Short mmCIF file of C-alpha atoms in Angstrom, two decimals:
data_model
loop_
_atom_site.label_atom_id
_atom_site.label_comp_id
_atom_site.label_asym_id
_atom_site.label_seq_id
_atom_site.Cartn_x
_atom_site.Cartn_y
_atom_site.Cartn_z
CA UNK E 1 0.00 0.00 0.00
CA UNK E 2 1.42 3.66 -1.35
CA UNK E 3 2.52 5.82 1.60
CA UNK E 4 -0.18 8.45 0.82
CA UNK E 5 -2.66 5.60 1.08
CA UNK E 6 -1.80 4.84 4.53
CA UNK E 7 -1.33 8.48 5.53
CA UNK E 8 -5.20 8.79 4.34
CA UNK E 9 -6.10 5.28 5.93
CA UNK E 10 -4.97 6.89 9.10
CA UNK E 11 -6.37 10.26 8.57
CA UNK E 12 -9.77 8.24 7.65
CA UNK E 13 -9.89 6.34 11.00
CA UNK E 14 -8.80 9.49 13.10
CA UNK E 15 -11.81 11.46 11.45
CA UNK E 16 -14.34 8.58 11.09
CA UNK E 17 -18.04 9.00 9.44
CA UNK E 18 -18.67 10.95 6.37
CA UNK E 19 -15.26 12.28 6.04
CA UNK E 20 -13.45 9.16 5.97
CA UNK E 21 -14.91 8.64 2.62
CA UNK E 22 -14.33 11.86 1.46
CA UNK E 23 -10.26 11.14 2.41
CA UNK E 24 -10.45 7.94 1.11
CA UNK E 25 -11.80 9.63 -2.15
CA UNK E 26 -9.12 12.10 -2.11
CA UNK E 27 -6.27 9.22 -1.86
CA UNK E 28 -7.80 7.58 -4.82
CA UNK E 29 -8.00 10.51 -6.82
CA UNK E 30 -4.39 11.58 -6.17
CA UNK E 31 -3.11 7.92 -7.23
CA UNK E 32 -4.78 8.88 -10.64
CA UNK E 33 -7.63 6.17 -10.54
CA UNK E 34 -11.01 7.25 -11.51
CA UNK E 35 -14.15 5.25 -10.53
CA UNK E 36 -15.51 3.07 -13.78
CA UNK E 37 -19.10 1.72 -12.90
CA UNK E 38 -19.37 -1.35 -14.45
CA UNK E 39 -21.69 -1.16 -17.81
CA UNK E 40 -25.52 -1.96 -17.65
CA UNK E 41 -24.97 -4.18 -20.42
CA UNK E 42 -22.18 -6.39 -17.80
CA UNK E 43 -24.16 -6.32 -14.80
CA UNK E 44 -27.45 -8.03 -16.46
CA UNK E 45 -25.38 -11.20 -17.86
CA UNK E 46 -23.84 -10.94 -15.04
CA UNK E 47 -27.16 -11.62 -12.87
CA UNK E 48 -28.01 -13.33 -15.99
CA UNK E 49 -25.72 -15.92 -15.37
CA UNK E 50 -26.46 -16.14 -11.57
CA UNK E 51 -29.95 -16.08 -11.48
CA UNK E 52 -31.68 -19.62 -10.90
CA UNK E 53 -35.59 -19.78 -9.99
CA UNK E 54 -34.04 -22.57 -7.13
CA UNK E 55 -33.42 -19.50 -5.39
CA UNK E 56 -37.07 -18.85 -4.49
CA UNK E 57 -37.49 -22.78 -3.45
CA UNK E 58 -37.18 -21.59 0.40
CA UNK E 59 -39.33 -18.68 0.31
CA UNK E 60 -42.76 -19.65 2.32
CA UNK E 61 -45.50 -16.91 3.18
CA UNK E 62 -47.70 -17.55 6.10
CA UNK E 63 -50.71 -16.42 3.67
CA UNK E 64 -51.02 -15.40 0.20
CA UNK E 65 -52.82 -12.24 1.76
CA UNK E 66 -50.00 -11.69 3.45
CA UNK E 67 -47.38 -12.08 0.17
CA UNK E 68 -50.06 -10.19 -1.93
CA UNK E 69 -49.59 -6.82 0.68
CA UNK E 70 -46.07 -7.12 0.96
CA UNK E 71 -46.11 -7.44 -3.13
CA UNK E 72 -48.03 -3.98 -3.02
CA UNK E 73 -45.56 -2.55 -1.05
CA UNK E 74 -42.43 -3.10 -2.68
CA UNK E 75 -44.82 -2.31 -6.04
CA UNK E 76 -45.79 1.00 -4.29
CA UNK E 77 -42.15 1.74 -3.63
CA UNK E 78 -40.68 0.28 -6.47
CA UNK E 79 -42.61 -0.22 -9.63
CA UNK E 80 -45.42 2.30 -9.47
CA UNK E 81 -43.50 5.44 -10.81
CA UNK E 82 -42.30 3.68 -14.31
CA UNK E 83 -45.70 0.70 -14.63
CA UNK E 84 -48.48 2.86 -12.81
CA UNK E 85 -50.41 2.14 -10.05
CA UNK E 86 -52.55 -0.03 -12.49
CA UNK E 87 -49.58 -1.32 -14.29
CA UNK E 88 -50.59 -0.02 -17.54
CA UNK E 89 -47.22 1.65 -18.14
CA UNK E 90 -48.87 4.90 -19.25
CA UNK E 91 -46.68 7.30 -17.06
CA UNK E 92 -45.75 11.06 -16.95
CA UNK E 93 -42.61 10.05 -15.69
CA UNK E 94 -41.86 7.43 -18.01
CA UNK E 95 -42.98 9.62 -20.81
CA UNK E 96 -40.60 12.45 -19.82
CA UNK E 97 -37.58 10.47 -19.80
CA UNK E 98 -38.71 8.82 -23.25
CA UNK E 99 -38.53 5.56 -21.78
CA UNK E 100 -40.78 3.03 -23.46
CA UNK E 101 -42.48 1.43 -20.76
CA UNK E 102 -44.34 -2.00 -21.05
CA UNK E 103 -48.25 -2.47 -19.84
CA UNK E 104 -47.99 -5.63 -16.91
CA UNK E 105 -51.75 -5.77 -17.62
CA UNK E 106 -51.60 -6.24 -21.44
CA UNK E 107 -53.22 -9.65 -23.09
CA UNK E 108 -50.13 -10.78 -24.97
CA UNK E 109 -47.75 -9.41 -22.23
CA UNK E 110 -44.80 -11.89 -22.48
CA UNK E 111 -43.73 -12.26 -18.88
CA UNK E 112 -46.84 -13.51 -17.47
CA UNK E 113 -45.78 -15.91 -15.69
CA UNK E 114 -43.91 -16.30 -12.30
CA UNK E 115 -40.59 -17.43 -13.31
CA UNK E 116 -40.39 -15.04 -15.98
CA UNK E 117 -41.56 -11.98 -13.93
CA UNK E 118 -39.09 -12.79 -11.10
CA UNK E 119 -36.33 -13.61 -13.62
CA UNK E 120 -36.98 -9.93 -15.42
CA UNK E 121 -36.80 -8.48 -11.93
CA UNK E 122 -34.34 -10.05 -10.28
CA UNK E 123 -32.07 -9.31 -14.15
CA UNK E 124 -33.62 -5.90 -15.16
CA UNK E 125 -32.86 -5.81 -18.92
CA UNK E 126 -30.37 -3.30 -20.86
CA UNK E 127 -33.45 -1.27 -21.96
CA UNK E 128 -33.68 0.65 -18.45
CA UNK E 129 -36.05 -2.19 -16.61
CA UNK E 130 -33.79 -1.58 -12.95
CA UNK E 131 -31.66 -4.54 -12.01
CA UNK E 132 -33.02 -5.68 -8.55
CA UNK E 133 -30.40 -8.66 -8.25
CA UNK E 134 -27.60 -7.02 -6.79
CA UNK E 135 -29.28 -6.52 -3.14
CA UNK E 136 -31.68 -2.88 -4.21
CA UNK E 137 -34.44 -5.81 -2.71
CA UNK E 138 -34.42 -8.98 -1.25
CA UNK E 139 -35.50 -12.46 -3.49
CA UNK E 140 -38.81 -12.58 -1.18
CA UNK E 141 -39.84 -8.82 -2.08
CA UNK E 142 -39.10 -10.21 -5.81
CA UNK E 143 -41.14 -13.02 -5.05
CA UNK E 144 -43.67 -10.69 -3.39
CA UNK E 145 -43.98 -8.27 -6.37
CA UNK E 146 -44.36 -10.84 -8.85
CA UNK E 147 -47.29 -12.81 -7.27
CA UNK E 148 -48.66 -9.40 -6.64
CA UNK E 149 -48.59 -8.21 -10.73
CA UNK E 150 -49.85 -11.50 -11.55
CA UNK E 151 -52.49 -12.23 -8.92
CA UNK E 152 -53.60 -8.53 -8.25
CA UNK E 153 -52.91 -6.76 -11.11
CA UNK E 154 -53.03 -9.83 -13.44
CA UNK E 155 -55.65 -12.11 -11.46
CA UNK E 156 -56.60 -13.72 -15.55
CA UNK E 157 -53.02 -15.18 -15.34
CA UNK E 158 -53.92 -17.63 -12.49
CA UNK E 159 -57.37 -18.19 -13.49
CA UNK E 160 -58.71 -16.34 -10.39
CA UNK E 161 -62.03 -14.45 -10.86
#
């Protein structure tokens, strides 16, 4: 480790919170390093290539009720500003930022189906869906939200009434 590292290692601990990072950030930036985020394109195949529906084999709910409110939750939080709170994809948000957004309540919709809706979330896509994978949510508010879109929003999918 470079001197000036260590000097800012020490500096870091003897200042602690917020300003340890900015220290830190001033060490890296004085080696000449500059922080490359990894490309969208990278980090779906990389989830791509980690994702397995086996992952949602230990997830139990105590009631669907239950599953179905936590699912509107992390819908409320997470999905309703791009998809709607009807899922129809129609928003002003998604229409200022251009962003094509797909209906989740459409006939033909091609994810309608559990594995595929948690696989899409858990993935995101390089078209701007948001990749949930790396820890943003946990695999049971993925499993959540998808029963939710597909038993609320979707209840034709599972036959319901």
């Amino acid at each position: 480790m470079s001197r000036l590292a260590l000097r800012a290692r020490a500096r870091a601990r003897r200042v602690g919170g917020l300003a340890a990072v900015v220290v830190a950030g001033l060490a890296a930036a004085a080696c000449g390093h500059e922080f490359e985020p990894p490309d969208r394109q990278a980090r779906v195949d990389s989830l791509a290539a980690r994702f397995s529906l086996a992952m949602f084999d230990s997830i139990a709910w105590e009631s669907e009720n239950l599953r179905e409110t936590a699912g509107n939750l992390v819908f409320a939080e997470r999905c309703v500003r791009c998809h709607g709170p009807l899922g129809r994809g129609d928003t002003d948000y998604a229409r200022a930022r251009g962003v094509a957004v797909p209906s989740l309540v459409q006939a033909d919709w091609p994810l309608a189906a559990i594995d595929s809706l948690r696989r899409t979330i858990y993935v995101g896509h390089e078209e701007g869906m948001p990749i949930y994978g790396d820890g943003a949510v946990t695999l049971r508010d993925i499993d959540a939200v998808s029963a939710y879109v597909l038993e609320v929003l979707r209840p034709d999918v599972l036959g319901a009434p």
